Backbone as CSV, one residue per row, in Angstrom:
resi,resn,N_x,N_y,N_z,CA_x,CA_y,CA_z,C_x,C_y,C_z
1,MET,-29.470,237.983,178.935,-28.230,237.790,178.189,-27.992,238.993,177.295
2,PRO,-26.724,239.360,177.018,-26.443,240.505,176.151,-26.740,240.148,174.699
3,ASN,-27.125,241.153,173.929,-27.401,240.933,172.521,-26.085,240.911,171.757
4,LYS,-25.700,239.756,171.241,-24.451,239.689,170.486,-24.549,238.864,169.212
5,TYR,-25.600,238.082,169.062,-25.684,237.169,167.931,-26.370,237.774,166.710
6,PHE,-27.349,238.643,166.928,-28.178,239.099,165.824,-28.041,240.594,165.584
7,LYS,-28.144,240.967,164.318,-28.106,242.374,163.945,-29.399,243.032,164.411
8,ALA,-29.270,244.040,165.256,-30.439,244.650,165.883,-31.004,245.796,165.048
9,HIS,-32.290,245.993,165.206,-32.967,247.171,164.656,-32.516,248.382,165.476
10,GLU,-31.853,249.326,164.805,-31.405,250.514,165.512,-32.610,251.316,166.008
11,ALA,-32.504,251.839,167.236,-33.618,252.586,167.829,-34.031,253.758,166.934
12,TYR,-35.312,253.827,166.655,-35.951,254.912,165.904,-35.467,255.013,164.454
13,ASP,-34.876,253.945,163.969,-34.515,253.896,162.551,-35.775,253.536,161.767
14,LEU,-36.192,254.432,160.895,-37.438,254.222,160.157,-37.234,253.423,158.870
15,ASN,-35.997,253.113,158.559,-35.730,252.351,157.342,-34.696,251.253,157.617
16,PRO,-35.010,250.331,158.530,-34.041,249.278,158.869,-34.003,248.207,157.783
17,HIS,-32.962,247.365,157.849,-32.937,246.194,156.973,-34.073,245.275,157.401
18,ARG,-34.705,244.634,156.436,-35.894,243.832,156.755,-35.579,242.631,157.636
19,TYR,-34.302,242.229,157.735,-33.947,241.097,158.591,-33.467,241.532,159.969
20,ASP,-33.332,242.836,160.225,-32.945,243.288,161.561,-33.994,242.845,162.569
21,VAL,-33.549,242.462,163.772,-34.498,242.022,164.799,-34.640,243.115,165.856
22,GLY,-35.853,243.268,166.337,-36.117,244.298,167.334,-37.366,245.080,166.968
23,THR,-37.562,246.184,167.637,-38.719,247.046,167.412,-38.228,248.457,167.142
24,ILE,-39.149,249.379,167.011,-38.800,250.768,166.720,-37.932,251.380,167.810
25,ILE,-37.996,250.829,168.991,-37.182,251.369,170.078,-35.897,250.555,170.280
26,GLY,-35.622,249.656,169.342,-34.392,248.890,169.414,-34.597,247.476,169.912
27,LEU,-33.557,246.897,170.450,-33.589,245.508,170.909,-33.225,245.468,172.390
28,LYS,-34.182,245.088,173.190,-33.978,245.044,174.638,-33.161,243.816,175.014
29,ASN,-32.186,244.020,175.920,-31.359,242.910,176.376,-32.212,241.767,176.908
30,GLY,-31.844,240.552,176.502,-32.554,239.375,176.986,-33.696,238.943,176.088
31,TYR,-33.954,239.678,175.009,-35.099,239.358,174.155,-34.690,239.002,172.723
32,GLU,-33.384,238.897,172.463,-32.992,238.677,171.075,-33.469,237.329,170.552
33,ASP,-33.550,236.308,171.407,-34.034,235.016,170.932,-35.498,235.096,170.527
34,ASN,-36.308,235.761,171.383,-37.731,235.901,171.073,-37.948,236.685,169.780
35,LEU,-37.197,237.767,169.619,-37.405,238.625,168.458,-36.831,238.006,167.179
36,PHE,-35.812,237.172,167.318,-35.324,236.425,166.156,-36.410,235.468,165.674
37,ILE,-37.031,234.749,166.617,-38.104,233.819,166.267,-39.307,234.591,165.721
38,ARG,-39.622,235.709,166.320,-40.768,236.512,165.868,-40.573,236.958,164.416
39,LYS,-39.367,237.411,164.097,-39.095,237.805,162.709,-39.181,236.608,161.782
40,LEU,-38.703,235.453,162.247,-38.744,234.235,161.440,-40.173,233.903,161.042
41,PHE,-41.120,234.111,161.957,-42.517,233.781,161.688,-43.101,234.604,160.539
42,THR,-42.487,235.753,160.226,-43.025,236.617,159.175,-42.436,236.301,157.804
43,LEU,-41.464,235.391,157.750,-40.739,235.161,156.495,-41.213,233.891,155.799
44,PRO,-41.233,233.904,154.464,-41.518,232.669,153.724,-40.326,231.723,153.800
45,GLU,-40.577,230.460,153.606,-39.540,229.437,153.773,-38.338,229.668,152.869
46,GLN,-38.561,230.181,151.654,-37.447,230.362,150.728,-36.460,231.430,151.189
47,GLU,-36.843,232.238,152.194,-35.937,233.266,152.697,-35.139,232.815,153.919
48,TYR,-35.352,231.606,154.387,-34.636,231.145,155.568,-33.114,231.207,155.394
49,PRO,-32.566,230.734,154.254,-31.103,230.826,154.107,-30.589,232.263,154.145
50,ALA,-31.308,233.183,153.504,-30.866,234.578,153.491,-30.951,235.182,154.888
51,TYR,-32.014,234.856,155.615,-32.205,235.387,156.971,-31.103,234.885,157.895
52,TYR,-30.869,233.583,157.858,-29.815,232.999,158.689,-28.453,233.576,158.294
53,GLY,-28.190,233.643,156.995,-26.902,234.136,156.518,-26.656,235.593,156.869
54,TYR,-27.712,236.391,156.896,-27.582,237.811,157.233,-27.031,237.978,158.646
55,HIS,-27.609,237.239,159.577,-27.175,237.372,160.969,-25.850,236.643,161.228
56,LEU,-25.619,235.543,160.500,-24.326,234.856,160.629,-23.199,235.792,160.190
57,THR,-23.390,236.488,159.082,-22.371,237.423,158.597,-22.104,238.511,159.627
58,TYR,-23.176,238.997,160.245,-23.029,240.027,161.283,-22.194,239.482,162.444
59,TYR,-22.496,238.268,162.880,-21.798,237.702,164.030,-20.337,237.394,163.703
60,LEU,-20.089,236.859,162.503,-18.714,236.538,162.121,-17.862,237.794,161.974
61,GLY,-18.516,238.925,161.732,-17.774,240.177,161.694,-17.160,240.512,163.041
62,LYS,-17.746,239.988,164.110,-17.208,240.189,165.453,-16.418,238.987,165.939
63,GLU,-16.876,237.797,165.541,-16.237,236.550,165.975,-15.934,235.694,164.742
64,PRO,-14.816,235.940,164.062,-14.524,235.252,162.803,-14.508,233.722,162.892
65,GLU,-14.225,233.184,164.065,-14.182,231.727,164.233,-15.443,231.201,164.919
66,GLY,-16.501,231.985,164.888,-17.664,231.651,165.706,-18.824,231.006,164.991
67,GLU,-18.603,230.407,163.816,-19.730,229.851,163.066,-20.440,228.734,163.819
68,GLU,-19.672,227.837,164.435,-20.304,226.739,165.169,-21.075,227.268,166.371
69,GLU,-20.520,228.243,167.084,-21.214,228.811,168.239,-22.523,229.473,167.801
70,PHE,-22.487,230.201,166.703,-23.704,230.847,166.207,-24.749,229.806,165.847
71,PHE,-24.326,228.777,165.111,-25.272,227.731,164.725,-25.897,227.081,165.954
72,THR,-25.060,226.758,166.935,-25.559,226.104,168.148,-26.557,226.981,168.879
73,PHE,-26.282,228.274,168.941,-27.200,229.197,169.620,-28.552,229.224,168.905
74,VAL,-28.529,229.368,167.595,-29.788,229.406,166.834,-30.522,228.077,166.969
75,TRP,-29.773,226.966,166.879,-30.395,225.645,167.021,-31.104,225.525,168.371
76,GLN,-30.466,225.958,169.417,-31.025,225.832,170.757,-32.286,226.665,170.936
77,ILE,-32.293,227.905,170.434,-33.497,228.724,170.642,-34.672,228.181,169.832
78,VAL,-34.393,227.629,168.655,-35.467,227.025,167.862,-35.975,225.767,168.556
79,LEU,-35.053,224.944,169.055,-35.447,223.717,169.744,-36.266,224.020,170.989
80,ARG,-35.849,225.025,171.748,-36.610,225.383,172.951,-38.017,225.835,172.593
81,ARG,-38.152,226.608,171.523,-39.484,227.082,171.150,-40.358,225.936,170.659
82,ILE,-39.777,224.991,169.951,-40.542,223.815,169.516,-41.014,223.026,170.729
83,ASN,-40.107,222.799,171.679,-40.485,222.063,172.891,-41.574,222.789,173.672
84,PHE,-41.475,224.102,173.719,-42.474,224.885,174.446,-43.865,224.701,173.834
85,ILE,-43.947,224.810,172.518,-45.248,224.677,171.853,-45.784,223.259,171.971
86,GLU,-44.909,222.275,171.825,-45.351,220.878,171.895,-45.887,220.508,173.264
87,HIS,-45.457,221.222,174.303,-45.919,220.903,175.656,-47.085,221.778,176.111
88,LYS,-47.572,222.613,175.215,-48.728,223.428,175.572,-49.998,222.582,175.538
89,ASN,-50.988,223.021,176.259,-52.284,222.336,176.284,-52.890,222.385,174.875
90,PRO,-53.130,221.246,174.258,-53.653,221.248,172.891,-55.080,221.770,172.789
91,PHE,-55.741,221.973,173.928,-57.128,222.447,173.892,-57.237,223.931,174.212
92,ASN,-56.097,224.627,174.238,-56.185,226.055,174.524,-56.633,226.808,173.278
93,SER,-57.023,228.043,173.444,-57.622,228.823,172.357,-56.623,229.182,171.255
94,SER,-55.337,229.078,171.529,-54.326,229.444,170.535,-53.753,228.231,169.799
95,HIS,-54.426,227.087,169.932,-53.869,225.850,169.380,-53.642,225.941,167.865
96,ALA,-54.608,226.503,167.133,-54.469,226.589,165.676,-53.244,227.422,165.302
97,LEU,-53.056,228.561,165.991,-51.888,229.398,165.729,-50.612,228.678,166.141
98,ASP,-50.666,227.957,167.254,-49.497,227.209,167.710,-49.039,226.200,166.656
99,MET,-50.008,225.526,166.033,-49.665,224.528,165.016,-49.037,225.190,163.781
100,GLU,-49.509,226.373,163.449,-48.930,227.107,162.324,-47.489,227.509,162.632
101,LEU,-47.273,227.988,163.861,-45.928,228.388,164.265,-45.004,227.182,164.360
102,LEU,-45.549,226.083,164.854,-44.749,224.861,164.960,-44.303,224.388,163.586
103,ASP,-45.170,224.509,162.608,-44.831,224.119,161.249,-43.666,224.968,160.716
104,LYS,-43.719,226.281,160.989,-42.635,227.160,160.554,-41.323,226.806,161.251
105,LEU,-41.417,226.538,162.540,-40.215,226.206,163.292,-39.579,224.906,162.823
106,THR,-40.405,223.908,162.563,-39.848,222.621,162.119,-39.258,222.736,160.715
107,ASN,-39.853,223.575,159.864,-39.285,223.788,158.534,-37.938,224.501,158.635
108,PHE,-37.858,225.479,159.550,-36.591,226.168,159.740,-35.557,225.208,160.333
109,GLN,-36.009,224.328,161.213,-35.107,223.341,161.797,-34.568,222.392,160.713
110,LYS,-35.400,222.062,159.722,-34.935,221.229,158.603,-33.847,221.955,157.824
111,TYR,-34.049,223.267,157.659,-33.004,224.031,156.971,-31.706,223.983,157.774
112,LEU,-31.806,224.153,159.101,-30.606,224.098,159.932,-29.936,222.733,159.829
113,ARG,-30.736,221.686,159.774,-30.169,220.346,159.614,-29.351,220.261,158.325
114,SER,-29.846,220.917,157.277,-29.193,220.810,155.970,-27.827,221.482,155.947
115,ILE,-27.572,222.416,156.865,-26.275,223.111,156.879,-25.444,222.738,158.109
116,ASP,-25.920,221.766,158.876,-25.242,221.378,160.115,-23.965,220.596,159.806
117,GLN,-22.822,221.204,160.082,-21.539,220.546,159.874,-21.048,219.804,161.116
118,TRP,-21.770,219.945,162.215,-21.246,219.494,163.499,-22.103,218.385,164.125
119,HIS,-23.051,217.853,163.340,-23.924,216.766,163.826,-24.594,217.159,165.153
120,THR,-25.110,218.367,165.194,-25.693,218.899,166.425,-26.847,218.043,166.910
121,GLN,-26.679,217.504,168.111,-27.708,216.719,168.801,-28.187,215.514,168.008
122,LYS,-27.382,215.040,167.070,-27.757,213.818,166.381,-27.292,212.621,167.203
123,THR,-28.122,211.605,167.212,-27.740,210.370,167.893,-26.748,209.612,167.008
124,LEU,-26.038,208.667,167.621,-25.085,207.878,166.853,-25.760,207.138,165.699
125,PRO,-26.933,206.510,165.903,-27.605,205.861,164.762,-27.922,206.836,163.633
126,GLU,-28.317,208.073,163.996,-28.608,209.083,162.970,-27.350,209.431,162.186
127,ILE,-26.232,209.597,162.896,-24.973,209.934,162.235,-24.553,208.807,161.297
128,ILE,-24.669,207.555,161.772,-24.300,206.402,160.953,-25.199,206.311,159.722
129,ALA,-26.510,206.542,159.930,-27.448,206.502,158.798,-27.102,207.564,157.767
130,ASP,-26.752,208.766,158.239,-26.360,209.847,157.320,-25.100,209.464,156.551
131,GLN,-24.142,208.854,157.251,-22.898,208.458,156.594,-23.141,207.381,155.548
132,HIS,-24.031,206.423,155.867,-24.355,205.381,154.902,-25.046,205.974,153.678
133,ALA,-25.921,206.943,153.925,-26.612,207.596,152.808,-25.615,208.331,151.924
134,GLU,-24.635,208.990,152.551,-23.617,209.710,151.788,-22.748,208.737,150.998
135,ILE,-22.429,207.594,151.608,-21.635,206.575,150.916,-22.392,206.049,149.697
136,ARG,-23.701,205.783,149.868,-24.512,205.298,148.739,-24.554,206.343,147.624
137,LYS,-24.666,207.607,148.023,-24.691,208.691,147.039,-23.374,208.754,146.272
138,GLN,-22.260,208.625,147.005,-20.946,208.667,146.364,-20.735,207.450,145.465
139,GLN,-21.198,206.274,145.910,-21.059,205.076,145.094,-21.840,205.211,143.796
140,SER,-23.029,205.798,143.894,-23.840,206.016,142.698,-23.146,206.981,141.747
141,GLU,-22.536,208.033,142.308,-21.825,209.007,141.484,-20.596,208.383,140.833
142,ILE,-19.884,207.529,141.587,-18.715,206.843,141.033,-19.122,205.938,139.876
143,ALA,-20.231,205.226,140.049,-20.710,204.341,138.987,-21.073,205.146,137.741
144,ARG,-21.703,206.293,137.942,-22.079,207.143,136.808,-20.831,207.652,136.077
145,LEU,-19.842,208.102,136.854,-18.624,208.624,136.247,-17.851,207.526,135.509
146,LYS,-17.850,206.314,136.063,-17.174,205.202,135.392,-17.847,204.900,134.056
147,SER,-19.196,204.951,134.056,-19.936,204.702,132.822,-19.600,205.751,131.773
148,GLU,-19.539,207.019,132.198,-19.208,208.097,131.273,-17.768,207.955,130.764
149,LEU,-16.866,207.543,131.674,-15.470,207.366,131.276,-15.337,206.255,130.250
150,ASN,-16.080,205.157,130.466,-16.016,204.045,129.514,-16.487,204.480,128.127
151,LYS,-17.561,205.291,128.118,-18.067,205.781,126.834,-17.045,206.695,126.165
152,ALA,-16.412,207.546,126.990,-15.477,208.530,126.445,-14.201,207.885,125.916
153,THR,-13.837,206.745,126.500,-12.562,206.117,126.114,-12.741,204.926,125.179
154,THR,-13.968,204.704,124.699,-14.198,203.568,123.799,-13.289,203.620,122.584
155,LEU,-13.102,204.842,122.047,-12.262,205.002,120.861,-10.822,205.357,121.195
156,GLU,-10.538,205.523,122.475,-9.182,205.916,122.887,-8.314,204.678,123.097
157,LYS,-7.978,204.039,122.016,-7.151,202.832,122.094,-5.716,203.141,121.665
158,GLU,-4.789,202.325,122.137,-3.394,202.497,121.763,-3.196,202.133,120.295
159,GLY,-2.186,202.724,119.690,-1.876,202.408,118.299,-1.965,203.628,117.401
160,TYR,-1.366,203.527,116.222,-1.365,204.639,115.284,-1.094,204.095,113.889
161,ILE,-1.302,204.956,112.895,-0.988,204.611,111.515,0.386,205.202,111.194
162,ASN,1.293,204.355,110.785,2.640,204.824,110.514,2.773,205.262,109.054
163,ILE,3.420,206.403,108.846,3.709,206.916,107.504,5.179,206.629,107.208
164,ARG,5.446,206.217,105.994,6.845,205.977,105.627,7.664,207.248,105.808
165,ALA,8.911,207.078,106.169,9.794,208.218,106.402,9.825,209.138,105.189
166,GLY,9.626,210.432,105.427,9.694,211.418,104.355,8.444,211.540,103.526
167,ARG,7.352,210.814,103.914,6.139,210.835,103.099,4.952,211.507,103.811
168,ALA,5.213,212.202,104.899,4.118,212.852,105.617,3.458,213.927,104.760
169,HIS,4.246,214.635,103.949,3.687,215.714,103.130,2.746,215.175,102.058
170,THR,2.985,213.955,101.646,2.067,213.324,100.689,0.700,213.116,101.333
171,LEU,0.714,212.705,102.599,-0.554,212.574,103.329,-1.237,213.927,103.451
172,TYR,-0.477,214.975,103.755,-1.071,216.303,103.889,-1.751,216.723,102.585
173,ASP,-1.094,216.406,101.469,-1.672,216.753,100.169,-2.987,216.008,99.943
174,ILE,-3.018,214.737,100.308,-4.253,213.956,100.166,-5.377,214.572,100.988
175,ILE,-5.053,215.020,102.194,-6.061,215.643,103.048,-6.545,216.951,102.438
176,HIS,-5.635,217.707,101.821,-6.047,218.926,101.126,-7.015,218.598,100.000
177,GLN,-6.698,217.544,99.257,-7.576,217.151,98.152,-8.950,216.717,98.671
178,LEU,-8.965,215.993,99.777,-10.242,215.552,100.346,-11.154,216.731,100.657
179,GLN,-10.541,217.825,101.083,-11.344,219.005,101.431,-11.930,219.681,100.201
180,ASP,-11.320,219.438,99.038,-11.784,220.093,97.808,-12.725,219.232,96.987
181,ILE,-12.895,217.988,97.391,-13.731,217.076,96.605,-15.190,217.521,96.650
182,LYS,-15.809,217.549,95.466,-17.241,217.816,95.375,-17.923,216.623,94.721
183,LEU,-19.034,216.254,95.264,-19.781,215.110,94.762,-20.529,215.505,93.487
184,PRO,-21.126,214.551,92.819,-21.849,214.876,91.578,-22.927,215.951,91.746
185,ASP,-23.422,216.102,92.971,-24.431,217.153,93.194,-23.802,218.511,93.459
186,LYS,-22.481,218.604,93.236,-21.717,219.846,93.380,-21.485,220.283,94.828
187,LEU,-21.861,219.452,95.792,-21.642,219.774,97.198,-20.395,219.077,97.719
188,GLU,-19.743,219.717,98.714,-18.532,219.145,99.277,-18.820,217.826,99.979
189,LEU,-17.826,216.952,99.954,-17.937,215.684,100.680,-17.731,215.895,102.173
190,LEU,-16.773,216.756,102.532,-16.396,216.953,103.933,-16.604,218.401,104.348
191,TYR,-17.015,218.575,105.594,-17.229,219.919,106.141,-16.503,220.064,107.477
192,PRO,-15.188,220.176,107.466,-14.499,220.346,108.758,-14.866,221.682,109.394
193,ALA,-15.065,221.670,110.700,-15.423,222.911,111.394,-14.272,223.898,111.374
194,ASP,-13.047,223.354,111.373,-11.873,224.215,111.459,-10.674,223.399,110.995
195,GLN,-9.672,224.069,110.427,-8.475,223.365,109.971,-7.724,222.688,111.118
196,ILE,-7.939,223.184,112.314,-7.243,222.586,113.459,-7.673,221.137,113.672
197,ILE,-8.868,220.792,113.190,-9.348,219.414,113.317,-8.424,218.462,112.574
198,TRP,-7.972,218.872,111.388,-7.069,218.017,110.625,-5.745,217.836,111.363
199,ARG,-5.247,218.910,111.921,-3.983,218.825,112.670,-4.116,217.860,113.848
200,ARG,-5.234,217.979,114.561,-5.456,217.077,115.707,-5.493,215.628,115.239
201,MET,-6.220,215.387,114.149,-6.352,214.016,113.650,-4.987,213.448,113.261
202,ILE,-4.206,214.239,112.527,-2.893,213.764,112.073,-1.980,213.453,113.261
203,CYS,-1.904,214.396,114.202,-0.981,214.221,115.335,-1.426,213.108,116.278
204,LYS,-2.715,212.867,116.325,-3.220,211.850,117.250,-3.134,210.449,116.679
205,PHE,-3.402,210.292,115.378,-3.550,208.951,114.821,-2.434,208.551,113.850
206,PHE,-1.531,209.478,113.560,-0.460,209.154,112.619,0.912,209.394,113.243
207,ARG,1.904,208.636,112.757,3.298,208.849,113.084,4.089,208.795,111.772
208,GLU,5.187,209.540,111.714,6.067,209.442,110.555,7.320,208.699,110.974
209,ASP,7.499,207.524,110.372,8.613,206.648,110.752,8.592,206.391,112.262
210,HIS,7.378,206.183,112.789,7.136,205.871,114.200,7.467,207.031,115.148
211,LYS,7.617,208.222,114.603,7.907,209.395,115.422,6.697,210.328,115.421
212,GLU,6.443,210.929,116.575,5.298,211.829,116.682,5.449,213.018,115.742
213,ILE,4.318,213.504,115.234,4.292,214.666,114.351,3.975,215.886,115.200
214,ASN,4.772,216.919,115.072,4.629,218.115,115.903,3.395,218.910,115.498
215,PHE,2.536,219.134,116.469,1.264,219.831,116.217,1.492,221.240,115.670
216,HIS,2.472,221.933,116.210,2.707,223.324,115.818,3.446,223.409,114.485
217,THR,4.286,222.434,114.209,5.037,222.451,112.958,4.112,222.338,111.756
218,ILE,3.084,221.505,111.828,2.210,221.309,110.665,1.154,222.405,110.543
219,HIS,1.187,223.368,111.460,0.252,224.494,111.354,0.419,225.210,110.016
220,ARG,1.645,225.251,109.497,1.919,225.973,108.242,1.177,225.341,107.062
221,TYR,0.849,224.051,107.187,0.133,223.368,106.103,-1.387,223.378,106.310
222,PHE,-1.810,223.645,107.537,-3.244,223.657,107.852,-3.563,224.912,108.665
223,PRO,-3.539,226.073,108.035,-3.812,227.316,108.773,-5.247,227.341,109.286
224,THR,-5.447,228.123,110.329,-6.765,228.181,110.958,-7.841,228.630,109.981
225,ASP,-7.534,229.604,109.160,-8.519,230.153,108.228,-8.006,229.964,106.800
226,LYS,-8.674,229.108,106.030,-8.232,228.836,104.661,-8.377,230.064,103.765
227,ARG,-9.257,230.990,104.166,-9.453,232.193,103.351,-8.393,233.245,103.661
228,ASN,-7.664,233.055,104.748,-6.601,233.986,105.123,-5.391,233.142,105.545
229,LEU,-4.575,232.740,104.571,-3.523,231.758,104.818,-2.400,232.280,105.708
230,GLY,-2.155,233.584,105.679,-1.113,234.150,106.516,0.283,233.954,105.936
231,ASN,1.262,234.600,106.541,2.636,234.594,106.033,3.330,233.247,106.201
232,LYS,2.900,232.461,107.184,3.605,231.210,107.484,3.090,230.020,106.676
233,TYR,2.035,230.258,105.878,1.469,229.136,105.110,2.491,228.607,104.105
234,LYS,2.521,227.294,103.964,3.472,226.673,103.022,2.729,225.685,102.135
235,GLU,2.920,225.832,100.845,2.337,224.895,99.890,3.086,223.561,99.946
236,ILE,2.372,222.509,99.619,3.013,221.198,99.498,3.866,221.198,98.235
237,ASP,5.117,220.759,98.363,6.005,220.708,97.198,5.468,219.738,96.147
238,GLN,5.702,220.056,94.886,5.215,219.216,93.794,5.768,217.796,93.885
239,LYS,6.992,217.670,94.390,7.586,216.331,94.473,6.841,215.418,95.440
240,ASP,6.032,216.031,96.368,5.279,215.238,97.339,3.842,214.992,96.900
241,LYS,3.439,215.630,95.784,2.070,215.437,95.290,2.056,214.239,94.351
242,LEU,2.036,213.081,94.959,2.203,211.834,94.200,0.881,211.217,93.770
243,LEU,-0.224,211.608,94.420,-1.512,210.964,94.157,-2.558,212.024,93.864
244,THR,-3.530,211.659,93.066,-4.625,212.559,92.739,-5.948,211.837,92.963
245,ILE,-6.824,212.459,93.705,-8.147,211.879,93.963,-9.107,212.395,92.908
246,VAL,-9.788,211.461,92.224,-10.762,211.846,91.196,-12.086,211.151,91.481
247,ILE,-13.169,211.751,91.006,-14.483,211.164,91.177,-14.631,210.015,90.187
248,ALA,-15.044,208.883,90.673,-15.213,207.710,89.793,-16.377,207.942,88.850
249,LYS,-16.204,207.465,87.622,-17.296,207.538,86.638,-18.323,206.459,86.940
250,LYS,-19.577,206.830,86.776,-20.642,205.848,86.988,-20.626,204.809,85.876
251,ARG,-20.795,203.592,86.311,-20.879,202.525,85.327,-22.285,202.468,84.741
252,SER,-22.355,202.229,83.455,-23.668,202.186,82.805,-24.322,200.823,83.044
């Protein structure tokens, strides 16, 4: 058969890619299957995907729609070699080496199974079993995601706190005061990570006269950086500063 599936070792190339198949004199027609298997025997199991992918890329460069054909060809040569070894006389002098090679071949075959999109040579019961296993896996994943969703939405209930019409700025002032409160130990009561947190809280949980509060509009009252208020910052008008938060005196 002509060599078309595997990247060949160029004749007399002294620095070939380590996955090229062939010898110093190149790749003789009709031997690419043997030399592909021979190279496979020299590789550790963790390199099987890279080895397979190297030659698949080479083949797809010539046959862009040929992934299934390439897989089938590799599957067949591995299967034939496994069958050949399994039918050898178990009492011959090469039995120990045969068992080592068989182990490599079956491990490579497991790798091929893991990337098989075409159910190559699987029986109907095997295909059904695989589908049931995939269904169980998906059901388990769905159950996990539902559990996570339930946890995430525990606090996501409908409803809001309504502010009387025209009194939203009074709430903003109260929130400003909350940020400035220091406890008797001189430490702040609240440590917001960012002023945007207050904006999110207000827009999510409050309405003014049952109308949504615009997230971008209130940016002027809650700038991102309190140390750099910027040109758009706006103070709360004195007429809206109706309440003052004070630290309660300890009772004796």
